[in-house]
PDB file of C-alpha atoms and ligand atoms in Angstrom:
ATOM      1  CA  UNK A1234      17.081-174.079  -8.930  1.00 94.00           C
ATOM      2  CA  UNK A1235      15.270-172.142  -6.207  1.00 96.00           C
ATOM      3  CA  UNK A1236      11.671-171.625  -7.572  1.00 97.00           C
ATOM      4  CA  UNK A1237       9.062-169.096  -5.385  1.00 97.00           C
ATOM      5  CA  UNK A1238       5.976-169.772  -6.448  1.00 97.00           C
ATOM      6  CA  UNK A1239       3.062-167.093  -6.288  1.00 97.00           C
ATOM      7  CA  UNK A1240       0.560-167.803  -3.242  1.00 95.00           C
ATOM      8  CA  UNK A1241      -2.483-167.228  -5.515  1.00 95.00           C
ATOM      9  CA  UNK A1242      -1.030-169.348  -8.390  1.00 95.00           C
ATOM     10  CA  UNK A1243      -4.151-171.079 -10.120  1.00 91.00           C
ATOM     11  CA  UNK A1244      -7.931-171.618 -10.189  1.00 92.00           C
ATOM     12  CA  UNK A1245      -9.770-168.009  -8.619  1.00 94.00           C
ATOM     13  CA  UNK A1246     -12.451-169.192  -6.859  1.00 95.00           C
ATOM     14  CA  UNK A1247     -14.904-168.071  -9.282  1.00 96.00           C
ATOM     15  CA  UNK A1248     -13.192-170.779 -11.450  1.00 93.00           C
ATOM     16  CA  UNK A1249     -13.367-172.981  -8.918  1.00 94.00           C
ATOM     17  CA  UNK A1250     -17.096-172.856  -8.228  1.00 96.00           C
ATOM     18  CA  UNK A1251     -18.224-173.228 -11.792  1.00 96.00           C
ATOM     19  CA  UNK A1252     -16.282-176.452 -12.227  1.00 95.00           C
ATOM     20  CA  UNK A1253     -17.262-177.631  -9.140  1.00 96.00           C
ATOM     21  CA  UNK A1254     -20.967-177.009 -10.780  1.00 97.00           C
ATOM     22  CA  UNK A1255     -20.502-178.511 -13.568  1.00 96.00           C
ATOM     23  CA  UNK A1256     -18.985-182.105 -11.731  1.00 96.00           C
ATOM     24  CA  UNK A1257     -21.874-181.655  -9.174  1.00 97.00           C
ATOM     25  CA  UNK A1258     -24.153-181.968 -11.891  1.00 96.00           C
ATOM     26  CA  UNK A1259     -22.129-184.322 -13.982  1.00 96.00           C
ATOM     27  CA  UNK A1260     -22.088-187.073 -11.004  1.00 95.00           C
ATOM     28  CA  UNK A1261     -19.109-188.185 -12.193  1.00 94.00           C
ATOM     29  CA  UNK A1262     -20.480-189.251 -15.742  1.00 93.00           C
ATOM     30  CA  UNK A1263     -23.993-190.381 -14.669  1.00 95.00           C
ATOM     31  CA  UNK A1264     -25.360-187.448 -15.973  1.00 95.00           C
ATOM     32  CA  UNK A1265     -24.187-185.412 -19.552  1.00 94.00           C
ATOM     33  CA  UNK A1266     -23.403-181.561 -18.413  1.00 95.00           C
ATOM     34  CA  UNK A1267     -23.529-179.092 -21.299  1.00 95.00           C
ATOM     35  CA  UNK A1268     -21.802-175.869 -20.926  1.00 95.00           C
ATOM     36  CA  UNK A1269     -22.503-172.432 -23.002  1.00 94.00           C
ATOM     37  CA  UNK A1270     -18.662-172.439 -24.656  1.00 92.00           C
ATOM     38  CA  UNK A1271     -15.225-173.904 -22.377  1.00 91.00           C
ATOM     39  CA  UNK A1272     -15.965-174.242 -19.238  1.00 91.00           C
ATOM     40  CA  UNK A1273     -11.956-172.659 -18.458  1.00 86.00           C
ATOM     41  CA  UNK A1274      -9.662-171.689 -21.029  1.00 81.00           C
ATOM     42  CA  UNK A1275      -7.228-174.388 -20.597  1.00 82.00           C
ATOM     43  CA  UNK A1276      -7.806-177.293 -22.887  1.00 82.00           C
ATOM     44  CA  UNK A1277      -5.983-179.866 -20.610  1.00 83.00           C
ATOM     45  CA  UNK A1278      -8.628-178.846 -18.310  1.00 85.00           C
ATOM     46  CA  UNK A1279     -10.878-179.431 -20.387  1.00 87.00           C
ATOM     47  CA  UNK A1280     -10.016-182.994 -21.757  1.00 88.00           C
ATOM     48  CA  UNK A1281      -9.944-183.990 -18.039  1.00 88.00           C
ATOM     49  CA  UNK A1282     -13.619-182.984 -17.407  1.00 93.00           C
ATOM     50  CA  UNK A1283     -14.508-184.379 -20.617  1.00 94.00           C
ATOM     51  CA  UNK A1284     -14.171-187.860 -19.130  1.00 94.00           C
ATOM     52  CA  UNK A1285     -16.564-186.784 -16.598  1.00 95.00           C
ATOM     53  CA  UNK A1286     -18.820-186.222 -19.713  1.00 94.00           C
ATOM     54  CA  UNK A1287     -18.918-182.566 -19.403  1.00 95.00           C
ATOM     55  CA  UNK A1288     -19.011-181.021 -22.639  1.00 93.00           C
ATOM     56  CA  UNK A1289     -18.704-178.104 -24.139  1.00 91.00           C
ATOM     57  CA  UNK A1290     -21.344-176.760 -26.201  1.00 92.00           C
ATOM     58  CA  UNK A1291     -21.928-173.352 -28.541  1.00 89.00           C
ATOM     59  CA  UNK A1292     -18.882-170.887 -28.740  1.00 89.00           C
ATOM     60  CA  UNK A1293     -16.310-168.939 -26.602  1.00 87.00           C
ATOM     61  CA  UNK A1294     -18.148-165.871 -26.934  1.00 89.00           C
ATOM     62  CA  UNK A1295     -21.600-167.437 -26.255  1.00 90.00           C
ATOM     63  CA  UNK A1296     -23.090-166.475 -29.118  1.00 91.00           C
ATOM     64  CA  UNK A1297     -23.731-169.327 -31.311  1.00 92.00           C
ATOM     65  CA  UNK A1298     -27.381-171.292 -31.217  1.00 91.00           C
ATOM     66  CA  UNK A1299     -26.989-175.092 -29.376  1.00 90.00           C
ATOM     67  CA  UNK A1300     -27.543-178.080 -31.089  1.00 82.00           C
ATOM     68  CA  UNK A1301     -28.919-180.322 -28.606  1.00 80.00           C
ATOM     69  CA  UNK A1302     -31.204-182.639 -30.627  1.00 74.00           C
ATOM     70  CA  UNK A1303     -28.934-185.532 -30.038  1.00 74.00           C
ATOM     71  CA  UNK A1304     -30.819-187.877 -27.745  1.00 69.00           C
ATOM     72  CA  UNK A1305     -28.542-188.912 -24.717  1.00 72.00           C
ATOM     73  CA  UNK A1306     -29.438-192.095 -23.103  1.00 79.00           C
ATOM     74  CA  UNK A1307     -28.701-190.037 -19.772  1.00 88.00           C
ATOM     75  CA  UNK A1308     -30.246-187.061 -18.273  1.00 93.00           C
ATOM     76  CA  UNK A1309     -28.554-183.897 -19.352  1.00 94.00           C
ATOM     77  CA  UNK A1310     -28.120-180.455 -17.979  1.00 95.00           C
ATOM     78  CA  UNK A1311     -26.730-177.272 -18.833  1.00 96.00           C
ATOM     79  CA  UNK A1312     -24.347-175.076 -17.236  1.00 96.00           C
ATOM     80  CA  UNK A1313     -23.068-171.252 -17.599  1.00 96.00           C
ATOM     81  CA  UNK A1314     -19.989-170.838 -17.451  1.00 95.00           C
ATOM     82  CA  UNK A1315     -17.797-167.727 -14.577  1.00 95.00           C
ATOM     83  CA  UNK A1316     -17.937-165.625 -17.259  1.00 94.00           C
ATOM     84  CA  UNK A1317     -22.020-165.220 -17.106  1.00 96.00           C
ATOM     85  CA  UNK A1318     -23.988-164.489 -19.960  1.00 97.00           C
ATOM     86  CA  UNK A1319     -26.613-161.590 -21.058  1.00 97.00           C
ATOM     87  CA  UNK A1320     -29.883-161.369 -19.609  1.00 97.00           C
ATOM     88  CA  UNK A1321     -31.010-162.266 -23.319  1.00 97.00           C
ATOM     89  CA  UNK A1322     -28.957-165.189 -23.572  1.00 97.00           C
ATOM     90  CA  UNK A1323     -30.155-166.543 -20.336  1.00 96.00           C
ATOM     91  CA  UNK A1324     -33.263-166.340 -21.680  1.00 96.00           C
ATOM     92  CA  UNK A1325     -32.555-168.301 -24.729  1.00 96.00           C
ATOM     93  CA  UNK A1326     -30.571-171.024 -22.616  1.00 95.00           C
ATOM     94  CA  UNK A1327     -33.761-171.573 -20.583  1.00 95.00           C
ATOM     95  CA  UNK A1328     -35.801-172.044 -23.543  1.00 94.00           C
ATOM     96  CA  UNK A1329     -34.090-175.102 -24.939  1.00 92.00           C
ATOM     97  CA  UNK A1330     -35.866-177.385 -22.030  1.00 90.00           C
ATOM     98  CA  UNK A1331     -32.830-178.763 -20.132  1.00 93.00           C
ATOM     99  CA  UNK A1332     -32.250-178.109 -16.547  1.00 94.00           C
ATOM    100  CA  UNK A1333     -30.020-174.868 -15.611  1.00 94.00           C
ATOM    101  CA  UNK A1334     -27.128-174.640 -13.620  1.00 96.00           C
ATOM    102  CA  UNK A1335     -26.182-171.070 -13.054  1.00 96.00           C
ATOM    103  CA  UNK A1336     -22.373-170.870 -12.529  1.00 96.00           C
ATOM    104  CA  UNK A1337     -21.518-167.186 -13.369  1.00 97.00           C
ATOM    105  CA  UNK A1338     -18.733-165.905 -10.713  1.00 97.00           C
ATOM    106  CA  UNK A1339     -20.592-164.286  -8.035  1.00 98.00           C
ATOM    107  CA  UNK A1340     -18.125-161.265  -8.490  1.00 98.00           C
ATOM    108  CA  UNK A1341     -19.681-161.027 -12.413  1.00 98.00           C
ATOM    109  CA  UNK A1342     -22.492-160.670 -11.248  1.00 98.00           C
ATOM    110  CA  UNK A1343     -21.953-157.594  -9.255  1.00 98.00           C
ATOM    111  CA  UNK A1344     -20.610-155.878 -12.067  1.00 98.00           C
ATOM    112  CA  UNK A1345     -23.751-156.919 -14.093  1.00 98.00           C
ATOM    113  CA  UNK A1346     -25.896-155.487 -10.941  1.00 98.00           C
ATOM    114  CA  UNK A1347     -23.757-152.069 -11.525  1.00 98.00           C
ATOM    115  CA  UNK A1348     -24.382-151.679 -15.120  1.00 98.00           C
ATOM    116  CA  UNK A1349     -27.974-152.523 -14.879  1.00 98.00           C
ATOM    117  CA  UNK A1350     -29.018-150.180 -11.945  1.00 98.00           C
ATOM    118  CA  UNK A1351     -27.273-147.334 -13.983  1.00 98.00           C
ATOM    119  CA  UNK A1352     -28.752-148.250 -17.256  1.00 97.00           C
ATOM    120  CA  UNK A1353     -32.200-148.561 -15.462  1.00 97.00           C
ATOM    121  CA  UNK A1354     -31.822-144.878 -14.421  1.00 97.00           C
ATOM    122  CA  UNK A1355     -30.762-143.800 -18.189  1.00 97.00           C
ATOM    123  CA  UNK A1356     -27.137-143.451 -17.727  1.00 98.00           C
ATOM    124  CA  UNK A1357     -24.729-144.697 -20.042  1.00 98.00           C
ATOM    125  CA  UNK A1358     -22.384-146.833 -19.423  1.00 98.00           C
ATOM    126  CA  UNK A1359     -18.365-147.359 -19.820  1.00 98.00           C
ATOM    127  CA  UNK A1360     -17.303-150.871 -19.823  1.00 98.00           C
ATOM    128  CA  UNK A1361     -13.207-150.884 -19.354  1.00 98.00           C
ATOM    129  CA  UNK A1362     -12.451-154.368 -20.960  1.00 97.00           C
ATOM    130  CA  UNK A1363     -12.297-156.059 -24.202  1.00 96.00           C
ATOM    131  CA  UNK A1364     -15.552-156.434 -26.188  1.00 97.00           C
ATOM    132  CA  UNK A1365     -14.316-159.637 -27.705  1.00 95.00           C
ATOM    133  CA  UNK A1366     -14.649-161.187 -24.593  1.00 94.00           C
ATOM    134  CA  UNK A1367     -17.606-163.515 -23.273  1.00 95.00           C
ATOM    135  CA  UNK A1368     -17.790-161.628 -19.504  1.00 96.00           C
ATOM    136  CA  UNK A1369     -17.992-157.797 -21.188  1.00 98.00           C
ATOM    137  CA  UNK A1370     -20.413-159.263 -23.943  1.00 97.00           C
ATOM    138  CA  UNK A1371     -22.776-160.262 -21.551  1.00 98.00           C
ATOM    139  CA  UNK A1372     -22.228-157.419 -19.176  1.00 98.00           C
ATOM    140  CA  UNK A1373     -23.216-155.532 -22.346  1.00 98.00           C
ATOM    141  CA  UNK A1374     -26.517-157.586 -22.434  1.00 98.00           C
ATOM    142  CA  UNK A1375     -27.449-155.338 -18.974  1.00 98.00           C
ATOM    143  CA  UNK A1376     -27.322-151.798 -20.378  1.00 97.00           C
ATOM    144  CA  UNK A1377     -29.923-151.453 -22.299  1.00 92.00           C
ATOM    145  CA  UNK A1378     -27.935-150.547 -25.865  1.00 95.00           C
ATOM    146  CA  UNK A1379     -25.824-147.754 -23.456  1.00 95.00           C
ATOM    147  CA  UNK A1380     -22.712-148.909 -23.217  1.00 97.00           C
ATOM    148  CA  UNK A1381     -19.446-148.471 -24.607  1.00 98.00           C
ATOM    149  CA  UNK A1382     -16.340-150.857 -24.538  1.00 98.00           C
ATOM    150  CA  UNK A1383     -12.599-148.949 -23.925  1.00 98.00           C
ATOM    151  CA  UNK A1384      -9.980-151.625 -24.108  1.00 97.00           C
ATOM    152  CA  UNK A1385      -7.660-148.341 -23.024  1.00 95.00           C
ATOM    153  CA  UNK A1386      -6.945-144.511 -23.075  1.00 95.00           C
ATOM    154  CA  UNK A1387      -6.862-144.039 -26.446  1.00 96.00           C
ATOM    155  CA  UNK A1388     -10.108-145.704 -27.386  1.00 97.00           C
ATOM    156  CA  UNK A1389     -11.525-143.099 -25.025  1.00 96.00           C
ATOM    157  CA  UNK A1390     -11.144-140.108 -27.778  1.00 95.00           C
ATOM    158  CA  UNK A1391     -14.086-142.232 -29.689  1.00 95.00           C
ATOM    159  CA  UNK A1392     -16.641-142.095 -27.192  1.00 97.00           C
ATOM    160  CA  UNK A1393     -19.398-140.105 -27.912  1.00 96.00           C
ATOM    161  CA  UNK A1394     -20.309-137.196 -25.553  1.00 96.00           C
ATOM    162  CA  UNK A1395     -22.474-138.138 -22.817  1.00 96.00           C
ATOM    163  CA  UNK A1396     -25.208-135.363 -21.900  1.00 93.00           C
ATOM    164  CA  UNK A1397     -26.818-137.489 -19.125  1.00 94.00           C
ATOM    165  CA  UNK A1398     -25.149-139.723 -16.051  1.00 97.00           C
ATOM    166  CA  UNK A1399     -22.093-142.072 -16.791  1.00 98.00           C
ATOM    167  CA  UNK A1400     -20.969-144.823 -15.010  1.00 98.00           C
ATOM    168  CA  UNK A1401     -18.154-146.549 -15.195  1.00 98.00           C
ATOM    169  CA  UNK A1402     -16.905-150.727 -14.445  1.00 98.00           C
ATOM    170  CA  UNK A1403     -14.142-152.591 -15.102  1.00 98.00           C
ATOM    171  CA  UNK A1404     -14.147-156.166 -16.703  1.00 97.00           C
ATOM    172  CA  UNK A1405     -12.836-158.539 -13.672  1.00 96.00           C
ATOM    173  CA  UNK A1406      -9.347-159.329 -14.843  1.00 93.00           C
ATOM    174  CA  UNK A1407      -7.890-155.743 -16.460  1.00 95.00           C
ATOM    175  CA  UNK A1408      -5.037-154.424 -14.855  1.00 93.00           C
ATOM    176  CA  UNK A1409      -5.632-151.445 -12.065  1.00 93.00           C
ATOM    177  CA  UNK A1410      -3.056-149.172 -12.897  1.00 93.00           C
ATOM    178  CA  UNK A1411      -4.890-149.129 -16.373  1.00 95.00           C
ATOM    179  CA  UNK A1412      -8.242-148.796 -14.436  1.00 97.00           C
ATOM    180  CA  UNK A1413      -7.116-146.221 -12.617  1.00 97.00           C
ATOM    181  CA  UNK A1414      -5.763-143.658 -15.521  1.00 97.00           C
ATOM    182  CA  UNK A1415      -9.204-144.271 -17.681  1.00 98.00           C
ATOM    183  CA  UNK A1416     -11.403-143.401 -14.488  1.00 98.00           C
ATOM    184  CA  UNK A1417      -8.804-140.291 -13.546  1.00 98.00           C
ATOM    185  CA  UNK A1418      -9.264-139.402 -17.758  1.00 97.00           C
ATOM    186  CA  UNK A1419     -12.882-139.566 -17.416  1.00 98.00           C
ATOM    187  CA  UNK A1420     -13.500-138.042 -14.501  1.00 98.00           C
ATOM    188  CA  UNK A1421     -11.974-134.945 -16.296  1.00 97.00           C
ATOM    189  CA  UNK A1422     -14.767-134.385 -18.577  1.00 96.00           C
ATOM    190  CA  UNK A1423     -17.321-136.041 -16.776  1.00 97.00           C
ATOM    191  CA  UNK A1424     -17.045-134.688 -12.987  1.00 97.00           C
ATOM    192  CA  UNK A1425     -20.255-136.733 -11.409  1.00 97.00           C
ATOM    193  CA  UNK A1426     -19.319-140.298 -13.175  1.00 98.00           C
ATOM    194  CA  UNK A1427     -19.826-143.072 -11.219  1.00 98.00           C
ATOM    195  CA  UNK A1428     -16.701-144.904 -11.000  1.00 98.00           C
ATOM    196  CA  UNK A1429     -16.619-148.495  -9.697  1.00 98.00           C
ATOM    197  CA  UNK A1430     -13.451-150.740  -9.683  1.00 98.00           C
ATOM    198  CA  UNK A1431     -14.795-153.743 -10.554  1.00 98.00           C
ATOM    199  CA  UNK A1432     -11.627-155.634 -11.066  1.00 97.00           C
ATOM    200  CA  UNK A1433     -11.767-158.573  -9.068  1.00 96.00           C
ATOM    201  CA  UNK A1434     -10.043-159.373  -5.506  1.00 96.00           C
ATOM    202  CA  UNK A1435      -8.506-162.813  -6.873  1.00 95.00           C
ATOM    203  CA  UNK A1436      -7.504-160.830  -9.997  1.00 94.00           C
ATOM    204  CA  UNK A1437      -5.494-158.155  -7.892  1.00 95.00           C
ATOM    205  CA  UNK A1438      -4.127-160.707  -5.525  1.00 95.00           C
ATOM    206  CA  UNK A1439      -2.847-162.313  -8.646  1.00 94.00           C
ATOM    207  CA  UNK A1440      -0.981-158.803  -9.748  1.00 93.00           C
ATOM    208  CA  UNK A1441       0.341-157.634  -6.870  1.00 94.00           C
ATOM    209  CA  UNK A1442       1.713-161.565  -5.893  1.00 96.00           C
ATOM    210  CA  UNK A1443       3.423-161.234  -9.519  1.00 95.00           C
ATOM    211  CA  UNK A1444       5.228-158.114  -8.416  1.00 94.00           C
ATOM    212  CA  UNK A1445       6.283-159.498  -5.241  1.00 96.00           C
ATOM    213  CA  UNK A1446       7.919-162.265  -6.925  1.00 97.00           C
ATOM    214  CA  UNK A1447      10.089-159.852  -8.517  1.00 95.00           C
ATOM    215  CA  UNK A1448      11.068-158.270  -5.028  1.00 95.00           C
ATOM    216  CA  UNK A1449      11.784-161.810  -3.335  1.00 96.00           C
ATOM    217  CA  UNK A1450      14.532-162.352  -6.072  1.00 96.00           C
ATOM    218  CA  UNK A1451      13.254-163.768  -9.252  1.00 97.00           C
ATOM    219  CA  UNK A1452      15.485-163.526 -11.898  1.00 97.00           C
ATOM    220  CA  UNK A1453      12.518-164.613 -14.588  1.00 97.00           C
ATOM    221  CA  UNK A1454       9.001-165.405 -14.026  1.00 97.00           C
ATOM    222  CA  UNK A1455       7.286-168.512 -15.680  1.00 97.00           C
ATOM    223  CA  UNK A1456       3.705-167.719 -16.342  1.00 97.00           C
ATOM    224  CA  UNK A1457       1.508-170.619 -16.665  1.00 96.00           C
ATOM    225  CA  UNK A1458      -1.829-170.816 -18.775  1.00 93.00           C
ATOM    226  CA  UNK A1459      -3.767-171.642 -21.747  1.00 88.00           C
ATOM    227  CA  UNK A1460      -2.393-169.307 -24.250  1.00 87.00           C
ATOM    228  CA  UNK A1461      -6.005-168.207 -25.270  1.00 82.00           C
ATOM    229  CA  UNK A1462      -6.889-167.291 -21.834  1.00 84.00           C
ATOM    230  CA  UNK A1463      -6.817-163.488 -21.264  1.00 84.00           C
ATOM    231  CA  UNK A1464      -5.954-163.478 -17.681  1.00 86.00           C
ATOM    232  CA  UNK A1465      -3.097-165.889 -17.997  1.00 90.00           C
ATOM    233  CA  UNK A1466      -1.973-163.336 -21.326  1.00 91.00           C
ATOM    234  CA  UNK A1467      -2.096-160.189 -19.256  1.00 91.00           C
ATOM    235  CA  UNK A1468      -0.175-162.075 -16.494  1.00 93.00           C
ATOM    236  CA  UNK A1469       2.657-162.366 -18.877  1.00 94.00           C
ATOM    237  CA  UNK A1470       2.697-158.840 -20.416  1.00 94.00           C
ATOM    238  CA  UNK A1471       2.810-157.790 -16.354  1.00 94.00           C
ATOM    239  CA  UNK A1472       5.351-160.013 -16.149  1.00 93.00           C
ATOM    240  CA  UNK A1473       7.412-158.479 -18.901  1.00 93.00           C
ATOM    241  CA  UNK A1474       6.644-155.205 -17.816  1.00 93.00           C
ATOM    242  CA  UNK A1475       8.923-155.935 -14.788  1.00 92.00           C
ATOM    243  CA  UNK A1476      11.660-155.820 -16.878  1.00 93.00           C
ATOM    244  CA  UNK A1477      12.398-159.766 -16.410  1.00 94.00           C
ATOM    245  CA  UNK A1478      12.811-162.403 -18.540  1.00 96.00           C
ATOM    246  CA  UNK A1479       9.081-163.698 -18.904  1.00 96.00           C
ATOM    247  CA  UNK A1480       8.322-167.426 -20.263  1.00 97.00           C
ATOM    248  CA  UNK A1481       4.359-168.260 -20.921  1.00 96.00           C
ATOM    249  CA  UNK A1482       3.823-171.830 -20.992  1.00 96.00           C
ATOM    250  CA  UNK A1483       1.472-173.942 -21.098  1.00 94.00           C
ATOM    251  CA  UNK A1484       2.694-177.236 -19.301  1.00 94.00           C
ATOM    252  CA  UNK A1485       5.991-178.316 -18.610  1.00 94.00           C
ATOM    253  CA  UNK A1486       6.627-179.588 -21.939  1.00 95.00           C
ATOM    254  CA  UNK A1487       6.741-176.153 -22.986  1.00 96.00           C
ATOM    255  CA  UNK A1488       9.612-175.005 -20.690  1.00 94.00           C
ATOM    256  CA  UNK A1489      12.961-173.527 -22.545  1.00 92.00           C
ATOM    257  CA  UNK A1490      15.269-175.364 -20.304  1.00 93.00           C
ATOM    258  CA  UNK A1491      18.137-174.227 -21.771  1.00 92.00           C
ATOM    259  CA  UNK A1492      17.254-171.135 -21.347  1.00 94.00           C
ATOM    260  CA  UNK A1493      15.837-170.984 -17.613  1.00 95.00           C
ATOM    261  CA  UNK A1494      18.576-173.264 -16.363  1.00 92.00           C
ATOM    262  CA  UNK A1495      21.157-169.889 -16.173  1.00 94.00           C
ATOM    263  CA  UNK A1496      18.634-168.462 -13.816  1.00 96.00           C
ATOM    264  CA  UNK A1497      19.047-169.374  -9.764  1.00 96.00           C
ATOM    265  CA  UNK A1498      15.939-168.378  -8.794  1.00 97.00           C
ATOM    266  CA  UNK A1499      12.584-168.153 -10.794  1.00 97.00           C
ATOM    267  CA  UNK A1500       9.077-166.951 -10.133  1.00 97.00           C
ATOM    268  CA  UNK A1501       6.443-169.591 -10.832  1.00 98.00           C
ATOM    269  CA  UNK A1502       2.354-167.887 -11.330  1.00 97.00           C
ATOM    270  CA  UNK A1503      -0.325-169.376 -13.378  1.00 96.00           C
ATOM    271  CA  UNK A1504      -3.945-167.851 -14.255  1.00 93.00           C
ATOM    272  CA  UNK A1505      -6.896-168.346 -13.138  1.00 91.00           C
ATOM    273  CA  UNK A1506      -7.834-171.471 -15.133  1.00 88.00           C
ATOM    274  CA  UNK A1507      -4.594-173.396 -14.658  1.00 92.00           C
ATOM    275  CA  UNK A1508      -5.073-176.508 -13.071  1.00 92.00           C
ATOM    276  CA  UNK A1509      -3.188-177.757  -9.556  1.00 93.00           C
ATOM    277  CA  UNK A1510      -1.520-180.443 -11.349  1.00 93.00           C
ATOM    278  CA  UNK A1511      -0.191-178.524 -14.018  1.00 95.00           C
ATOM    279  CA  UNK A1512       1.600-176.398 -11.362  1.00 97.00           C
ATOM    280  CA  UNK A1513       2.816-179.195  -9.903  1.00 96.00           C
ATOM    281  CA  UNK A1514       4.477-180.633 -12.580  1.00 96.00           C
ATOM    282  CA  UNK A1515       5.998-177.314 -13.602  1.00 97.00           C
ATOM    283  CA  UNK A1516       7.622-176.293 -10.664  1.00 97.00           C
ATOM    284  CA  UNK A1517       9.227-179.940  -9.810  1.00 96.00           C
ATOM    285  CA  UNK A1518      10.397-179.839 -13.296  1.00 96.00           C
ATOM    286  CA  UNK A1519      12.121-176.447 -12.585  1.00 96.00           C
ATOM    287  CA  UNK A1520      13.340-177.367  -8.831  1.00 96.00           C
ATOM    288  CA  UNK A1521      15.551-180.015 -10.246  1.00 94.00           C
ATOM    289  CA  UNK A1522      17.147-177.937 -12.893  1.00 92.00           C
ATOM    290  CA  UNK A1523      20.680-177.365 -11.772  1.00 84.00           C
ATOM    291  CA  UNK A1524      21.536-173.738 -12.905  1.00 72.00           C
TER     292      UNK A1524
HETATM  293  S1  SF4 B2196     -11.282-163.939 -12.341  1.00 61.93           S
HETATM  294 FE1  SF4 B2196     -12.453-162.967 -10.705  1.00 61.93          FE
HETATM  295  S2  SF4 B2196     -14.461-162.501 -11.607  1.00 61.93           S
HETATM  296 FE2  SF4 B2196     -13.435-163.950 -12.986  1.00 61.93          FE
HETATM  297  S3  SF4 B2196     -14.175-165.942 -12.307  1.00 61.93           S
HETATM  298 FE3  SF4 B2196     -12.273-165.546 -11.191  1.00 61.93          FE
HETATM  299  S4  SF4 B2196     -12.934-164.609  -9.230  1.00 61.93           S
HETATM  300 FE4  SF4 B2196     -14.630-164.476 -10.661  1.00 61.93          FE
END
């Protein structure tokens, strides 16, 4: 089987930096790293740092309080995770007394910058994301009780009016058509907004690679990704939305073979916390399946 695999399959490089944090400070198991809830959302990920004794701590959402009072016989330190956290819950984190490793994706904290300026100035502030999710909960931390999550158009109708400014970001990984049709919505009624497309570059790269996989020939695309990990998820609804047979896995044990095997060509991508060797093993898997 001819498999094309997407150029910016895998870790972003936001992704990338935090682990590479976290094993810094981890010294390859000299040292016991804490992080504020997964470090990724992929759990084979995450049993492979674990033997590095990086561990995660707290909740998803970052919410929960730590229970650290178990002596280590090692130094320990603790790590935030891409996602970044609130300016409140960075305050809290300091307070427990471990040594802090910042690892919030540079491109986070950009968007945090955005909604705190405006807040600072009184405006209020639309968040386009999910509020469920750890990066728009502590992007929510920066405005200063004015803003309002939109997970999409029609959540718009229950915004209140705004009488002052408005300004409005995008959580990194939402799709940009989307983006575009809440801004063009809200622009409408609110002429002056400040718009700012704060979906990332790696998450864009990411979308438009998926649609080009689709041009170069794929019959269906294999999506690869912890099924709890909202990039690799909206991956695989664009992926259906290209009218294409769509499989979301999330390692090779999880491939339909029967199924795939009538395809001769398939597209291969994989979100941004899916691991090299995962990849790997999916696409030789799929290479040797005669159609
Ligand atoms: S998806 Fe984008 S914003 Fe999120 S960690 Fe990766 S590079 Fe950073």
């Amino acid at each position: 089987m001819k498999v094309i695999r997407a150029k910016s399959a895998g870790f972003c490089w936001g992704v990338e930096r935090a682990v590479q944090v976290a094993r810094d400070e981890a010294q390859g198991g000299k040292k016991t790293v804490y992080t504020d809830g997964p470090l990724i959302h992929n759990r084979q990920m995450m049993s492979a740092l674990s033997s590095e004794d990086i561990r995660e701590v707290g909740d998803y959402q970052s919410q929960s309080e730590l229970d650290l009072s178990k002596k280590e016989d090692k130094e320990s330190v603790l790590v935030v995770r891409a996602h970044g956290i609130s300016p409140e819950r960075r305050k809290y984190l300091r307070g427990l007394g471990l040594p802090f490793r910042d690892g919030t994706c540079p491109d986070v904290g950009i968007i945090a910058g955005k909604v705190k300026v405006h807040a600072d100035r009184g405006y209020d502030v639309v968040i386009f994301g999910d509020p469920e999710h750890p990066e728009v909960i502590g992007l929510m931390g920066y405005a200063k009780g004015k803003s309002h999550v939109v997970r999409n158009l029609t959540e718009l109708a229950s915004l209140p009016p705004f009488k002052g400014g408005v300004a409005l970001v995008s959580q990194s990984t939402m799709f940009t058509h989307e983006f575009k049709e809440v801004s063009r919505k809200l622009s409408e009624i609110y002429p002056d907004i400040a718009v700012f497309d704060t979906i990332c570059g790696a998450t864009k790269e990411r979308q438009s690679d998926l649609v080009g996989l689709v041009e170069g020939g794929a019959e269906a695309i294999v999506v690869i990704g912890g099924k709890h990990s909202a990039n690799t998820r909206k991956l695989a609804k664009l992926a259906a939305e290209q009218q294409k047979p769509t499989y979301h896995i999330e390692t090779f044990k999880d491939l339909d073979l029967d199924s795939l095997k009538k395809f001769q060509t398939v597209g291969v991508t994989a979100g941004a916390s899916t691991p090299e060797f995962i990849i790997r093993e999916v696409c030789e898997k799929l290479e040797k399946l005669e159609p």
